[in-house]
Tab-separated table of C-alpha atoms in Angstrom:
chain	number	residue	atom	x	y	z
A	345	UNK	CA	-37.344	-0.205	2.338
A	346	UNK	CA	-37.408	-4.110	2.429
A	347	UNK	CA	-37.367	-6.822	-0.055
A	348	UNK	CA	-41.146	-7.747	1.532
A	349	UNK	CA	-42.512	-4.102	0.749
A	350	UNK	CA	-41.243	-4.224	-2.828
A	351	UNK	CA	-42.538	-7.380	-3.454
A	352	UNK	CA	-46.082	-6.574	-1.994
A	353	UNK	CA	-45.974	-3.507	-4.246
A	354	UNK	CA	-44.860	-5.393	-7.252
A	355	UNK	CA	-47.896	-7.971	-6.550
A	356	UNK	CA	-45.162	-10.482	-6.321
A	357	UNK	CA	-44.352	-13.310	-3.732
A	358	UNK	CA	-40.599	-12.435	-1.862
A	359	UNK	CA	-38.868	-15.262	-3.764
A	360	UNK	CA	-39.992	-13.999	-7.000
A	361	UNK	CA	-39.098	-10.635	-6.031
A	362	UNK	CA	-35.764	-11.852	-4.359
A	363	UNK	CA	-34.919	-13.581	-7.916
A	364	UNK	CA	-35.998	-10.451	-10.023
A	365	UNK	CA	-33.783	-8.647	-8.139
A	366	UNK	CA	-30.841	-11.205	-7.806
A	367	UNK	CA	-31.030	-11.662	-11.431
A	368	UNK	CA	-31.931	-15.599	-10.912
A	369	UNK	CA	-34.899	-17.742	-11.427
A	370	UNK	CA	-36.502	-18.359	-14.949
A	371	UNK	CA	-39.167	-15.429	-14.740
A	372	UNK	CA	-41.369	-13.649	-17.629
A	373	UNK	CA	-38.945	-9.977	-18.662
A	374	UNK	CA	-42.491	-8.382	-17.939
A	375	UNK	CA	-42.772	-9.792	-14.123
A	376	UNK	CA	-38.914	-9.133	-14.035
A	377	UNK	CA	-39.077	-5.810	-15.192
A	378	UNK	CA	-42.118	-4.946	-13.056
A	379	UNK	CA	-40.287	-5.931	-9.746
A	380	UNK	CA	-36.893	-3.544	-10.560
A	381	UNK	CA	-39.504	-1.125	-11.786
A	382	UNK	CA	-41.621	-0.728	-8.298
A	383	UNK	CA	-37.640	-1.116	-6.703
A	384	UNK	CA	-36.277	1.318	-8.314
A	385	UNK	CA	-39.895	3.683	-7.662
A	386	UNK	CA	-39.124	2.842	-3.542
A	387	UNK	CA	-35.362	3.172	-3.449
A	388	UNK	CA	-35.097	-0.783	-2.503
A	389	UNK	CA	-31.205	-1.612	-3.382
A	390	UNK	CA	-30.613	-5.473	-2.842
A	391	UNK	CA	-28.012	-6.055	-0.537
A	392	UNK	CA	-25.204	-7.845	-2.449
A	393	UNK	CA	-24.178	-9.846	0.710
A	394	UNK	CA	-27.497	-11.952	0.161
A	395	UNK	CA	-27.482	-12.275	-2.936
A	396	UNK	CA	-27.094	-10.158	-6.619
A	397	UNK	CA	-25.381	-6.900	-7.337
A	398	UNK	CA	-26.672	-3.257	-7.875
A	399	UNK	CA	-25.346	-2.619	-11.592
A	400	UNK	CA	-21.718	-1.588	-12.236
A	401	UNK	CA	-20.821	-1.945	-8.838
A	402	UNK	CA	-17.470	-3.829	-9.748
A	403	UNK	CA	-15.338	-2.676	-11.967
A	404	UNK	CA	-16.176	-5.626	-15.057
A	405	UNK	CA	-17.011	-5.208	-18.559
A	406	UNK	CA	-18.158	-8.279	-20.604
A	407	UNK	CA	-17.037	-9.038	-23.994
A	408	UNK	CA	-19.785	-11.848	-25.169
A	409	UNK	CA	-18.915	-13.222	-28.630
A	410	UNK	CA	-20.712	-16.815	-30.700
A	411	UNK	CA	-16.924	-18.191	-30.450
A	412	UNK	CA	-13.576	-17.708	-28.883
A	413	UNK	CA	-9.767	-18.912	-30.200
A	414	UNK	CA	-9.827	-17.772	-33.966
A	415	UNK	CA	-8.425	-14.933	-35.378
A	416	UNK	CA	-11.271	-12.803	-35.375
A	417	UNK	CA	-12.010	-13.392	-31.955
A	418	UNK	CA	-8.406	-13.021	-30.683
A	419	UNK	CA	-8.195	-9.451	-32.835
A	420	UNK	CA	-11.492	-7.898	-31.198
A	421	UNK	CA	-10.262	-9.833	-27.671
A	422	UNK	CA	-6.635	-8.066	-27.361
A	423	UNK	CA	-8.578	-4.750	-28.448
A	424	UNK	CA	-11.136	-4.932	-25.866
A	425	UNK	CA	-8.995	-6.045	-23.021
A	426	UNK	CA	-6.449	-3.058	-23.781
A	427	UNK	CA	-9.330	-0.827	-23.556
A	428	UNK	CA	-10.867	-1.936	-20.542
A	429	UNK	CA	-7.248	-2.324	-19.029
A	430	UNK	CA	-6.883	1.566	-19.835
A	431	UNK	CA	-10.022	2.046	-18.037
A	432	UNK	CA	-9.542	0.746	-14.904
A	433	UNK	CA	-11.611	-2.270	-16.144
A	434	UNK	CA	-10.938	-6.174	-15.540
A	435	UNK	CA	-12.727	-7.904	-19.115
A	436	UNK	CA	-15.169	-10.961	-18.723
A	437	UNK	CA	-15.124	-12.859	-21.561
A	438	UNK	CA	-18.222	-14.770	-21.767
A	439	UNK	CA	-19.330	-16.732	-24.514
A	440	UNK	CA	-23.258	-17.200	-26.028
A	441	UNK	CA	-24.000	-21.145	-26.177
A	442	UNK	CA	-27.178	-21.732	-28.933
A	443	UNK	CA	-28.929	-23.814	-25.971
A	444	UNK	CA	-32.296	-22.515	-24.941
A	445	UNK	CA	-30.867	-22.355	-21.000
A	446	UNK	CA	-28.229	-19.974	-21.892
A	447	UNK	CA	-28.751	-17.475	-19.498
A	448	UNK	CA	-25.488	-15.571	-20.362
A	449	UNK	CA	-27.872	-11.754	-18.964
A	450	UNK	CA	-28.061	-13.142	-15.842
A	451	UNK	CA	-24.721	-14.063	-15.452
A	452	UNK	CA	-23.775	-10.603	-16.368
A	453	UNK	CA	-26.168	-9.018	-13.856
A	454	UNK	CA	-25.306	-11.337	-11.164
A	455	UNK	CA	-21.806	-10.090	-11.654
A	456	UNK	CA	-22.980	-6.339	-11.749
A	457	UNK	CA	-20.690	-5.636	-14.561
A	458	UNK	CA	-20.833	-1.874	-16.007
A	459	UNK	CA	-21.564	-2.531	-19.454
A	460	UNK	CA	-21.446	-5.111	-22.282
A	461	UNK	CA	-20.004	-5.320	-26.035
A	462	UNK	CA	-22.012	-8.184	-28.065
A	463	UNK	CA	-20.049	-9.390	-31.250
A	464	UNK	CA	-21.233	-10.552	-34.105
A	465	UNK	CA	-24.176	-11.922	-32.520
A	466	UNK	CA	-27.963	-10.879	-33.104
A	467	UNK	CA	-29.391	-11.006	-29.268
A	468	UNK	CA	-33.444	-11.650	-28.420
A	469	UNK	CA	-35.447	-8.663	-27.389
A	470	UNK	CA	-36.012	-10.761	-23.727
A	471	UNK	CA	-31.903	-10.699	-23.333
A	472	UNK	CA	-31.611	-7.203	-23.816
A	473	UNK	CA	-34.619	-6.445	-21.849
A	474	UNK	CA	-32.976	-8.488	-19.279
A	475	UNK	CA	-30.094	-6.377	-19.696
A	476	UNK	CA	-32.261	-2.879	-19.539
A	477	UNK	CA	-33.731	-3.669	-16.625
A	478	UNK	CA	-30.782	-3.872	-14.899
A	479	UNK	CA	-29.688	-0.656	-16.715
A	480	UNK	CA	-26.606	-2.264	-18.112
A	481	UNK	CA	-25.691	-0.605	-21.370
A	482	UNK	CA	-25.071	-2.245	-24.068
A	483	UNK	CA	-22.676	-1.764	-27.519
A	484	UNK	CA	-22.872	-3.932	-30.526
A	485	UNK	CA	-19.968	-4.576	-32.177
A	486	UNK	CA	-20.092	-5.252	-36.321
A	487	UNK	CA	-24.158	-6.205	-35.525
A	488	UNK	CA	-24.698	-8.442	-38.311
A	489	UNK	CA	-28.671	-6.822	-38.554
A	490	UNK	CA	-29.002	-2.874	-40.082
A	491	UNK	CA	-31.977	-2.513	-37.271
A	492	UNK	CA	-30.386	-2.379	-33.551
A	493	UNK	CA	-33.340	-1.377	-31.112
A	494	UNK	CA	-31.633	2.030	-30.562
A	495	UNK	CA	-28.209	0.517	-29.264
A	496	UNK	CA	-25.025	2.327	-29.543
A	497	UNK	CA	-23.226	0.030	-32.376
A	498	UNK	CA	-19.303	-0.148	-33.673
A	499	UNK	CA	-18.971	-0.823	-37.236
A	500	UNK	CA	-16.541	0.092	-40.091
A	501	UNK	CA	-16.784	1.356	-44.155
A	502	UNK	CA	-17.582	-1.712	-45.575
A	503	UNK	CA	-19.620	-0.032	-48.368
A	504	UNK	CA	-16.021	1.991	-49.190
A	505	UNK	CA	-14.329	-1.052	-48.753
A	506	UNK	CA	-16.083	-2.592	-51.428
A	507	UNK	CA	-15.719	0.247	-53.149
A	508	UNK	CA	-12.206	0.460	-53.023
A	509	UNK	CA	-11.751	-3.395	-53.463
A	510	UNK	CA	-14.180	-2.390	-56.970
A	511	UNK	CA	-11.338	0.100	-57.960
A	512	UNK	CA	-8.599	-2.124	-57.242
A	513	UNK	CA	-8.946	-4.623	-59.199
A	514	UNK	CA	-10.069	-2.606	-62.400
A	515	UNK	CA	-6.581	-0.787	-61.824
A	516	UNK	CA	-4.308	-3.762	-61.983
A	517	UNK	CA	-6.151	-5.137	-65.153
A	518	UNK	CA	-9.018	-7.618	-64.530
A	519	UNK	CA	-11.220	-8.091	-67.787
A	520	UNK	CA	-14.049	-10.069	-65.970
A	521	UNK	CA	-14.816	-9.937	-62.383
A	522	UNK	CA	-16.647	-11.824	-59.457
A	523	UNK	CA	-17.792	-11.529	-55.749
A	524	UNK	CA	-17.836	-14.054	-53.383
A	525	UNK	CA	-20.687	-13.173	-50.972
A	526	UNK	CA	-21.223	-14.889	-47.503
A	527	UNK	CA	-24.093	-17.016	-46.606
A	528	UNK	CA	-26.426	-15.733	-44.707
A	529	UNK	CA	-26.196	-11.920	-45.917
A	530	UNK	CA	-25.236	-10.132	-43.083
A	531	UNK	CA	-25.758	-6.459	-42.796
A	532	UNK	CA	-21.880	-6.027	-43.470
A	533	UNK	CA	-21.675	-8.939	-46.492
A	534	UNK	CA	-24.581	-6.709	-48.020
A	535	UNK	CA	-22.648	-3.342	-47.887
A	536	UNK	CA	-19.572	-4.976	-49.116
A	537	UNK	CA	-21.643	-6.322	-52.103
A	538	UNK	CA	-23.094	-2.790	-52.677
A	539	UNK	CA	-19.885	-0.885	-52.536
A	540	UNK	CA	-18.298	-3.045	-54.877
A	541	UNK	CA	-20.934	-3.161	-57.687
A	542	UNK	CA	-20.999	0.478	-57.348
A	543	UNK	CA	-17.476	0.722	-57.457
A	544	UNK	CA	-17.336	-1.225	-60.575
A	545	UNK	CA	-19.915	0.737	-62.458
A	546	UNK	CA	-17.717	3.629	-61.893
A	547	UNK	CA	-14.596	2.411	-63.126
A	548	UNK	CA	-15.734	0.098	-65.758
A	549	UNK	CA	-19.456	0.321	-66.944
A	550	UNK	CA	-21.137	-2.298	-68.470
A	551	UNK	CA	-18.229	-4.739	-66.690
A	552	UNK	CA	-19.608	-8.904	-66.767
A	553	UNK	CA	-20.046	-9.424	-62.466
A	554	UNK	CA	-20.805	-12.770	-61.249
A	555	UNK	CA	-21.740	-13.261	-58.049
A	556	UNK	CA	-21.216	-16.604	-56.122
A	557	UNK	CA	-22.409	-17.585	-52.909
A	558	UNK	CA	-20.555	-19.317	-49.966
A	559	UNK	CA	-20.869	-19.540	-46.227
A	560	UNK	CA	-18.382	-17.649	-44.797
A	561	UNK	CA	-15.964	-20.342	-44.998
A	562	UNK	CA	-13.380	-21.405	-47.302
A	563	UNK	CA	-14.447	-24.950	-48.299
A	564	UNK	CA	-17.439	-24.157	-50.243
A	565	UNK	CA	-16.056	-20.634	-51.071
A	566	UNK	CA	-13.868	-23.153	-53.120
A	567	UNK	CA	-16.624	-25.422	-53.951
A	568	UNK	CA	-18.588	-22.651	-55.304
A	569	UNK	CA	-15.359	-20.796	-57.268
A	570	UNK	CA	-14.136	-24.121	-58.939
A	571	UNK	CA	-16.774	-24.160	-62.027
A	572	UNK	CA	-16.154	-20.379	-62.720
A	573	UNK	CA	-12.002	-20.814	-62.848
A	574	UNK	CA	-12.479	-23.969	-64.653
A	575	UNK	CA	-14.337	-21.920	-67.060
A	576	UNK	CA	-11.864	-18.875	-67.634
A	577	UNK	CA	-10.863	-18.362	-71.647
A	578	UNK	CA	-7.129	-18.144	-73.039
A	579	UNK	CA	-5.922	-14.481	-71.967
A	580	UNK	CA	-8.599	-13.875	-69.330
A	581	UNK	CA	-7.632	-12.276	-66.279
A	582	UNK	CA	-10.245	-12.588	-63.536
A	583	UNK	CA	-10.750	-10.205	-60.143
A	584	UNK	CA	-12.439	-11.634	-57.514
A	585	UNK	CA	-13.585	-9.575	-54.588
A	586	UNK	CA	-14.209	-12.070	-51.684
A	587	UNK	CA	-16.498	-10.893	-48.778
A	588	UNK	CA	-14.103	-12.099	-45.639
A	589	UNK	CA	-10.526	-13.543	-45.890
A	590	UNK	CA	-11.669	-17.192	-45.370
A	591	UNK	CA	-13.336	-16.729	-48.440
A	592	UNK	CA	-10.442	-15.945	-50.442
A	593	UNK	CA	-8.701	-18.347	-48.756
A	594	UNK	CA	-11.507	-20.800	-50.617
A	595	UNK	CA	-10.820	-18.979	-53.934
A	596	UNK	CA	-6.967	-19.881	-53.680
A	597	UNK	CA	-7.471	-23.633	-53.023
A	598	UNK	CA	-10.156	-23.406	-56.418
A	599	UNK	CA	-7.284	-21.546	-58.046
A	600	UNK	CA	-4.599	-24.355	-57.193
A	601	UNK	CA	-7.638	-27.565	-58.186
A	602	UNK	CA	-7.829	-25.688	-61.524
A	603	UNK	CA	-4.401	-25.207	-62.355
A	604	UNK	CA	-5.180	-21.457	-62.453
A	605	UNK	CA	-2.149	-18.714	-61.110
A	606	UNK	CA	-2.731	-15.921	-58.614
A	607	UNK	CA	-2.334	-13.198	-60.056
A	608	UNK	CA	-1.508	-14.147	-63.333
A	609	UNK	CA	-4.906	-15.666	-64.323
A	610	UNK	CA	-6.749	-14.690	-60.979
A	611	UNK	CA	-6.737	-11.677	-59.074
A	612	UNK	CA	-8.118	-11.933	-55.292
A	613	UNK	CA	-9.062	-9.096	-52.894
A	614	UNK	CA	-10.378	-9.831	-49.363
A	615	UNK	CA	-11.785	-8.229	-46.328
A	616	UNK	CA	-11.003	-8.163	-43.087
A	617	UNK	CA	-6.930	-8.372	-42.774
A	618	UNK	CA	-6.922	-10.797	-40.432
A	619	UNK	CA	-3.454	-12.259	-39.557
A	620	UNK	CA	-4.119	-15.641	-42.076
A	621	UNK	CA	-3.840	-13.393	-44.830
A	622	UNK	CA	-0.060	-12.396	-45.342
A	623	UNK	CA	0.454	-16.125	-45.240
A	624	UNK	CA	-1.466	-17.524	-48.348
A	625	UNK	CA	1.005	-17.724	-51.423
A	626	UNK	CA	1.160	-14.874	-52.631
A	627	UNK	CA	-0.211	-13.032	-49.426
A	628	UNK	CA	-3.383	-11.421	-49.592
A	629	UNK	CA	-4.605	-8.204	-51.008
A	630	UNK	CA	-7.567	-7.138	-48.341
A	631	UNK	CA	-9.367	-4.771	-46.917
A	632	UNK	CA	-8.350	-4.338	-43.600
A	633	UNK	CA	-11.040	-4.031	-40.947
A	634	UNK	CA	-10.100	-2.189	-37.697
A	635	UNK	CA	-10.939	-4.892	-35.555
A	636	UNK	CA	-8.811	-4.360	-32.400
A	637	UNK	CA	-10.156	-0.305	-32.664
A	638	UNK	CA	-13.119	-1.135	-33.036
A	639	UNK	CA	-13.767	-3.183	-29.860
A	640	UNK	CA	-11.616	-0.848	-28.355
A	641	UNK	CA	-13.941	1.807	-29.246
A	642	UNK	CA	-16.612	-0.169	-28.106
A	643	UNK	CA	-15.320	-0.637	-24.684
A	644	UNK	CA	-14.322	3.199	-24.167
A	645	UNK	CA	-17.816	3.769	-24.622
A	646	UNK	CA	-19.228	1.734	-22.292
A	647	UNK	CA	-16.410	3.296	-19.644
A	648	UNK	CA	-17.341	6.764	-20.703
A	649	UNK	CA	-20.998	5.812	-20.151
A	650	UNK	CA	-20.196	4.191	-16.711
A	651	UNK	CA	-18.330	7.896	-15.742
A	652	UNK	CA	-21.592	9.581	-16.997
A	653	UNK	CA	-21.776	10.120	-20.547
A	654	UNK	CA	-24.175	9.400	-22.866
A	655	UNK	CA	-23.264	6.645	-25.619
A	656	UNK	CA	-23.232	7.903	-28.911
A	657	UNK	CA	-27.003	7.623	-30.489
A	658	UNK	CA	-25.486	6.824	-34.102
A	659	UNK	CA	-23.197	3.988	-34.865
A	660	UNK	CA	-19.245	4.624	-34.391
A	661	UNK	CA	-18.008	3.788	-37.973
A	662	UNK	CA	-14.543	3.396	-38.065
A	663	UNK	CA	-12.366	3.569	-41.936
A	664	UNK	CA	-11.674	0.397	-43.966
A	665	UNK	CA	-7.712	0.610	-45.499
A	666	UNK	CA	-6.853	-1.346	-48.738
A	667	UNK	CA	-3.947	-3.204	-48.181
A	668	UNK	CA	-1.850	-4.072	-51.234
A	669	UNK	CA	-0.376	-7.350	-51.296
A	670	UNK	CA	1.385	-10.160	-53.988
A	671	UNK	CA	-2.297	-11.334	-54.693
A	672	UNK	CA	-3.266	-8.448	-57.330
C-alpha cells in the first residue's frame, strides 16, 4: 500500500497525508486522525527512513512535566528513570512550554516512544487526541483534575493523609487549628482539605478551623499565616495542617515575623516529604507522598502495556505515611 493510495482514500493531498503520518505539519486532530484512521484500515506503515516512526518502535518512554530541577521534579525523575531503566527503557524527559506552538505530541510521535507519564499537568483534548491517534498510551501522574477522559492515572491517599495530619495534631495538643490550602484547588489540595476536616470532626467535634488560602508557595503561605499568628491568645497552642511542604515552609517564616515558637505556640504538619523538609528548624512533621513509587508505578505500566497488557481502568492509588518530626 502507498502513501498516494492512503491519501486518496483519506480525501487528502500526499503532503497532508505524509505529515499526518510523520506526525508534522500544523493539521486539524480530525484531518489527522482521519488519515491514520484510513492507514491503519489499508495496512499503510510509514517507512521511518523517510520520515516518522510507527509507535513504540524504539525503546523510549517520555516523562513530560510543567518544570524540571526542583525537588518534586527530581523525586518523580529518579523514580521514573529507575523504572524505565528496569524495563529495558531509555527515559525522555521532555518538558510542556505554556506557548501556543508547543507541539511537545508530536515530538513524542516523531520519536515513536512506547508510552507517556504527564505530571502534574492538565493536557488539551487535541494533545491527547494527538497522542491516541498514534496509539501511544498515556498515564497521568497526581492529575491535578478528578475527571481524566478514561486515562490510567497514579495518585496517592491524600484524603487519609489529611486525615491522619487531622489526628495528629489533636494528639499532641492543639486547642485551635488551621489549613493552609493551595491556590488553585487542585483535585489533590481538595482531598487533603476534606480528609482533614473530617479527621478533625472525629477527634475533636465542634473544633474552631480556619482555613487560609495561598498559592502553593511559601511567600504568601506566610503572607496569608502572619495575621492569624499575630492574633494567637496567651496559652494558645495552634495546629496548622499545610497542603504541600512549601506551604509550611511559609507558615515557619510567619512563625519567626511573629515571634511565635514551633511547636511551642505553633504546631505544623505538611504534605508531601519532600527532601526540604528535614531541614526547616525543627524539621518537618509531613505526610509523605510516594513520589519516586509513584512515577515508578506509572512507568511499569506503560512497559506492561507496551508487552501487552491492559493499563489498569481505575487509578493506581498508592498510601500516604505520617512522618513524625521536631515540628509537632
Amino acid at each position: 500500500m502507498t502513501l498516494g493510495a492512503d491519501a486518496a482514500a483519506a480525501q487528502v493531498s500526499v503532503a497532508t497525508a505524509s505529515r499526518a503520518l510523520s506526525g508534522r505539519g500544523d493539521l486539524s486532530a480530525t484531518t489527522r486522525r482521519r488519515v491514520l484512521a484510513v492507514a491503519r484500515t489499508l495496512g499503510y506503515t510509514r517507512d521511518p527512513a523517510v520520515g516518522g516512526r510507527p509507535p513504540g518502535s524504539a525503546r523510549l518512554i517520555d516523562l513530560v512535566l510543567g518544570w524540571y530541577h526542583n525537588a518534586y521534579s527530581d523525586e518523580v525523575t529518579a523514580g521514573a528513570r529507575s523504572a524505565a531503566a528496569a524495563a529495558g527503557y531509555d527515559l525522555v524527559l521532555t518538558e510542556e512550554r505554556d506557548t501556543p506552538d508547543d507541539d511537545w505530541p508530536m515530538r513524542i510521535r516523531r520519536r515513536g516512544s512506547a508510552g507517556v507519564v504527564l505530571g502534574l499537568i492538565s493536557p488539551t483534548a487535541s494533545q491527547l487526541a494527538a497522542l491516541d491517534d498514534a496509539a501511544i498510551p498515556v498515564v497521568l501522574m497526581d492529575p491535578q483534575a478528578e475527571t481524566s477522559r478514561g486515562l490510567t492515572s497514579v495518585r496517592s491517599t491524600d484524603h487519609e493523609g489529611g486525615v491522619a495530619a487531622a489526628m495528629h495534631l489533636t494528639a499532641r495538643g492543639a486547642t485551635r487549628f488551621a489549613i493552609m490550602l493551595g491556590s488553585p484547588p487542585y483535585r489533590y489540595g481538595r482531598a487533603r482539605n476534606a480528609g482533614f476536616r473530617e479527621g478533625l470532626r472525629l477527634a475533636r467535634p465542634g473544633a474552631e478551623l480556619v482555613a487560609l488560602q495561598a498559592d502553593w508557595g511559601a511567600a504568601a503561605a506566610r503572607e496569608a499565616a502572619v495575621p492569624l499568628l499575630r492574633g494567637l491568645g496567651e496559652g494558645e497552642r495552634l495546629g496548622v495542617f499545610a497542603c504541600s511542604d512549601e506551604m509550611a515552609a511559609g507558615v515557619y517564616a510567619a512563625a519567626i515575623a511573629t515571634g511565635r515558637r514551633i511547636p511551642d505556640d505553633v504546631l505544623v504538619v505538611g504534605f508531601d516529604d519532600l527532601r526540604g523538609a528535614r531541614w526547616l528548624t525543627p524539621p518537618l512533621t509531613t505526610v509523605r507522598q510516594p513520589i519516586r513509587e509513584m512515577a515508578a508505578a506509572a512507568v511499569t505500566a506503560l512497559a506492561d502495556a507496551a508487552a501487552g497488557a491492559a493499563l489498569p481502568p481505575s487509578p493506581i492509588v498508592l498510601p500516604t505515611t505520617l512522618i513524625e518530626r521536631g515540628s509537632t
